Amino acid sequence: IDFLGTPVAGTTGYDHSDMLFELEVAFSNILKRLEDHGILDETLVIFTSDNGGLGLNESSSGHNPNEGVRGYKAGIWEGGHRVPLFIKWGDKIPAGSYSHMVGVHDLYTTIAQLVGKNQGPEQGLDAVSLLPILLAGNTAPVRETMLHGSSDSQADPVSFKARALREGTYKMIWNKDAGAPIYLYDLATDPLETTSLLNEPSQADRVARMTAQMTDYIALIPDSGRHLDHRSEALPSLRDLNENGMDDDWEVYWFGSTNAVSGGPYDDF
């Protein structure tokens, strides 16, 4: 089967790898179209992923989705969070790489600052701008901490609900049910997360500090997940003025407007 004139299906030896190749073909065509129109160097191009790769054995295609790191999509390990991030904008962004910690949500504040838009008081609360890196060539860390979530531990060997806190190169994994840290890794020396430092005497101050920080963060997180804590008391229990099957308050809370396309809540999201 061809995609945009390029044979894709069956070309890599594995269905999922074929999908990745299809993405490469699509992305290459977008860049080519921008170039053909003479606007490639004027276009900010961002390529990344919202989560880590799948836990698949793709040896037949020679592809390792997570390059050997532990875990996979939706998990608390690095395989669930560590993703590529490529940003291109003509000669405005010098070629190179940046090795410090950033998050996909940092793009929100970055783009808002780039186009001169002020964020609302409850928008992008945990995002920082990447412009000092992209435009000024700053190599210093733009953030010191970052919070991670997951759906479960993905066979640790037992399942547990987890969060994680990054502090520089250190990563503390937190058991949500127990309300306590269970692992601490230094990703600079242990990127595969094999040796926990949680009980090392030399890390006692760090563990205490990160535990206090995590406790503060958790106090800000609704336990029941996505819900309408901020609904105005003046609104009825359900309002769907654009008749797309979604509660308007829910749309405003998550999308910033009620302009989501028609369909059910899961389709829209």
XYZ file of C-alpha atoms in Angstrom:
269
model
C 0.000 0.000 0.000
C 1.346 3.416 -0.957
C 1.078 6.534 1.187
C 1.627 9.866 -0.557
C 3.295 7.976 -3.376
C 5.660 5.999 -1.125
C 5.270 2.244 -0.437
C 4.690 1.806 3.313
C 2.770 -1.334 4.310
C 5.096 -4.310 4.730
C 8.271 -2.338 4.032
C 9.823 -2.600 7.518
C 8.858 -6.125 8.533
C 6.574 -5.043 11.392
C 3.194 -3.282 11.440
C 4.119 -0.719 14.080
C 7.378 0.127 12.357
C 5.378 0.618 9.158
C 3.294 3.189 11.046
C 6.440 5.019 12.118
C 7.679 5.000 8.550
C 4.309 6.387 7.473
C 4.801 9.229 9.969
C 8.247 9.909 8.512
C 6.780 10.069 5.011
C 4.002 12.433 6.152
C 6.363 14.721 8.063
C 8.844 14.802 5.178
C 6.033 15.788 2.812
C 5.013 18.640 5.118
C 8.575 19.968 5.160
C 8.826 19.582 1.386
C 5.566 21.472 0.861
C 6.776 24.303 3.106
C 10.024 24.395 1.169
C 8.221 24.421 -2.189
C 6.237 27.452 -1.040
C 9.387 29.217 0.108
C 8.302 29.461 3.741
C 10.228 26.639 5.426
C 12.814 28.939 6.999
C 10.033 31.218 8.258
C 8.069 28.371 9.852
C 8.554 27.146 13.411
C 8.553 23.351 13.134
C 8.193 21.206 16.280
C 8.415 17.413 16.274
C 7.893 15.438 19.494
C 5.635 12.911 21.220
C 3.242 13.128 24.141
C 4.520 9.900 25.732
C 7.126 7.194 25.430
C 7.056 4.345 22.934
C 5.111 1.102 23.097
C 6.540 -1.968 24.800
C 6.858 -3.962 21.599
C 9.452 -6.411 20.338
C 10.289 -5.111 16.871
C 13.468 -7.080 16.321
C 12.266 -8.064 12.852
C 12.520 -4.432 11.763
C 15.606 -3.556 13.811
C 13.650 -0.902 15.717
C 13.830 -0.449 19.496
C 11.023 1.982 20.470
C 12.653 3.143 23.713
C 16.317 2.468 22.996
C 16.640 0.144 25.978
C 15.319 2.406 28.743
C 12.974 0.882 31.292
C 9.218 0.783 30.759
C 6.982 2.098 28.011
C 3.983 4.312 27.228
C 1.836 5.371 30.225
C 4.343 4.028 32.778
C 6.334 5.908 35.390
C 9.726 4.717 34.138
C 11.828 6.656 31.640
C 10.399 4.607 28.776
C 7.050 6.206 29.503
C 8.294 9.825 29.488
C 11.595 10.262 27.680
C 10.843 11.392 24.122
C 12.609 13.226 21.293
C 12.009 16.951 20.846
C 13.173 18.630 17.644
C 12.586 22.325 16.973
C 13.558 24.045 13.702
C 13.067 27.670 12.655
C 15.439 28.640 9.860
C 18.521 30.470 11.107
C 16.642 31.839 14.133
C 17.453 28.687 16.103
C 21.128 27.648 15.874
C 21.853 23.992 15.232
C 22.799 21.986 18.311
C 21.384 20.020 21.221
C 20.289 20.688 24.789
C 20.709 18.028 27.445
C 18.756 19.461 30.384
C 15.215 18.560 31.456
C 12.206 20.080 29.680
C 8.603 18.961 29.222
C 6.182 18.999 26.302
C 3.927 21.292 28.361
C 6.724 23.884 28.294
C 5.780 24.492 24.648
C 2.600 26.201 25.902
C 4.473 29.006 27.663
C 7.153 29.094 24.961
C 4.671 29.753 22.151
C 2.601 32.160 24.250
C 5.719 34.231 24.931
C 6.803 33.991 21.297
C 3.525 35.455 19.973
C 3.211 37.995 22.783
C 0.196 36.454 24.506
C -0.222 36.729 28.264
C -1.235 33.539 30.044
C -4.242 33.545 32.339
C -3.683 33.204 36.093
C -4.517 29.466 35.980
C -2.886 28.629 32.647
C 0.442 26.892 32.186
C 1.127 26.828 35.891
C 3.873 24.206 35.566
C 5.301 25.365 32.230
C 8.445 27.400 31.565
C 9.593 29.136 28.388
C 12.236 27.493 26.211
C 13.063 30.717 24.369
C 16.276 31.296 26.380
C 17.518 27.993 24.933
C 16.130 28.358 21.416
C 16.833 31.996 20.647
C 19.621 32.962 23.045
C 21.560 29.707 23.053
C 21.398 29.464 26.841
C 22.738 26.097 28.007
C 21.748 26.469 31.675
C 18.770 24.485 33.026
C 15.433 26.270 32.518
C 13.766 24.193 35.242
C 14.950 22.304 38.307
C 11.910 20.120 39.032
C 9.129 18.413 37.113
C 6.225 16.173 38.119
C 5.370 12.953 36.218
C 2.239 10.816 36.354
C 1.403 7.336 35.081
C -1.417 4.848 34.842
C 0.423 2.083 36.716
C 3.876 0.653 37.343
C 3.787 -1.841 34.475
C 4.912 -4.974 36.303
C 7.438 -3.935 38.883
C 6.811 -6.979 39.393
C 3.664 -5.942 41.291
C 1.443 -3.127 40.071
C 1.195 0.137 41.990
C -0.130 3.609 41.221
C 2.760 5.976 40.843
C 3.930 9.526 40.437
C 7.483 10.755 40.041
C 9.346 13.941 40.831
C 12.449 15.050 38.961
C 15.019 17.272 40.638
C 17.849 17.869 38.220
C 19.143 14.450 37.215
C 17.471 12.737 40.176
C 14.096 11.025 39.927
C 11.991 9.985 42.912
C 9.178 7.484 42.290
C 6.237 7.777 44.647
C 3.644 5.133 45.556
C 0.301 6.953 45.480
C -1.474 4.334 47.603
C 1.222 4.270 50.285
C 1.796 8.024 50.109
C 5.556 7.583 50.238
C 8.644 7.394 48.015
C 9.804 3.936 46.987
C 12.695 4.571 44.576
C 15.306 7.239 43.885
C 17.514 7.150 40.795
C 20.284 9.366 39.456
C 19.538 9.334 35.738
C 22.936 10.850 34.945
C 24.683 7.669 36.066
C 21.773 5.204 35.948
C 19.522 6.060 32.965
C 18.073 2.535 32.941
C 16.801 2.932 36.537
C 18.387 -0.208 37.911
C 19.811 0.863 41.301
C 17.690 2.784 43.806
C 19.497 5.257 46.048
C 16.503 5.882 48.302
C 18.064 4.348 51.400
C 21.606 5.611 50.851
C 22.694 7.779 53.816
C 24.326 10.246 51.414
C 20.914 10.913 49.846
C 18.981 11.496 53.096
C 18.781 15.280 52.687
C 17.711 14.959 49.050
C 15.037 12.396 49.903
C 13.651 14.626 52.667
C 13.630 17.671 50.381
C 12.015 15.884 47.443
C 9.465 14.203 49.730
C 8.400 17.602 51.052
C 8.222 18.979 47.490
C 6.125 16.035 46.297
C 3.772 16.439 49.250
C 3.263 20.079 48.317
C 2.570 19.157 44.695
C 0.096 16.425 45.617
C -1.882 18.913 47.697
C -2.595 20.774 44.435
C -3.778 17.718 42.463
C -7.483 16.696 42.515
C -7.649 13.065 43.625
C -10.612 12.234 41.390
C -8.913 13.231 38.140
C -10.509 15.421 35.502
C -13.622 17.053 36.865
C -15.244 20.440 37.088
C -14.076 21.778 40.424
C -14.063 25.288 38.949
C -17.666 25.259 37.637
C -19.552 28.448 38.352
C -22.442 27.911 40.758
C -24.613 30.021 38.435
C -24.389 27.454 35.618
C -26.794 24.503 35.265
C -25.461 20.980 35.737
C -25.047 20.566 31.977
C -24.781 23.231 29.306
C -24.146 22.348 25.661
C -24.975 25.452 23.633
C -22.960 24.369 20.579
C -24.677 20.929 20.663
C -21.520 18.879 20.201
C -22.226 16.448 23.032
C -19.739 18.063 25.427
C -20.395 20.084 28.545
C -19.431 23.691 27.724
C -17.812 24.223 31.125
C -15.717 21.110 30.600
C -14.612 22.379 27.167
C -13.628 25.789 28.537
C -11.733 24.188 31.423
C -9.695 21.872 29.170
C -9.646 23.564 25.748
C -10.050 27.226 26.630
C -13.158 27.602 24.437
C -16.331 25.814 23.305
C -15.155 25.362 19.729
C -14.437 21.654 19.880
C -15.618 19.678 16.871
C -18.952 17.854 16.941
C -18.961 14.410 18.513
C -18.788 12.631 21.862
C -16.435 13.710 24.635
C -13.873 11.017 23.923
C -13.865 11.695 20.186
C -13.366 15.402 20.811
C -10.579 14.916 23.307
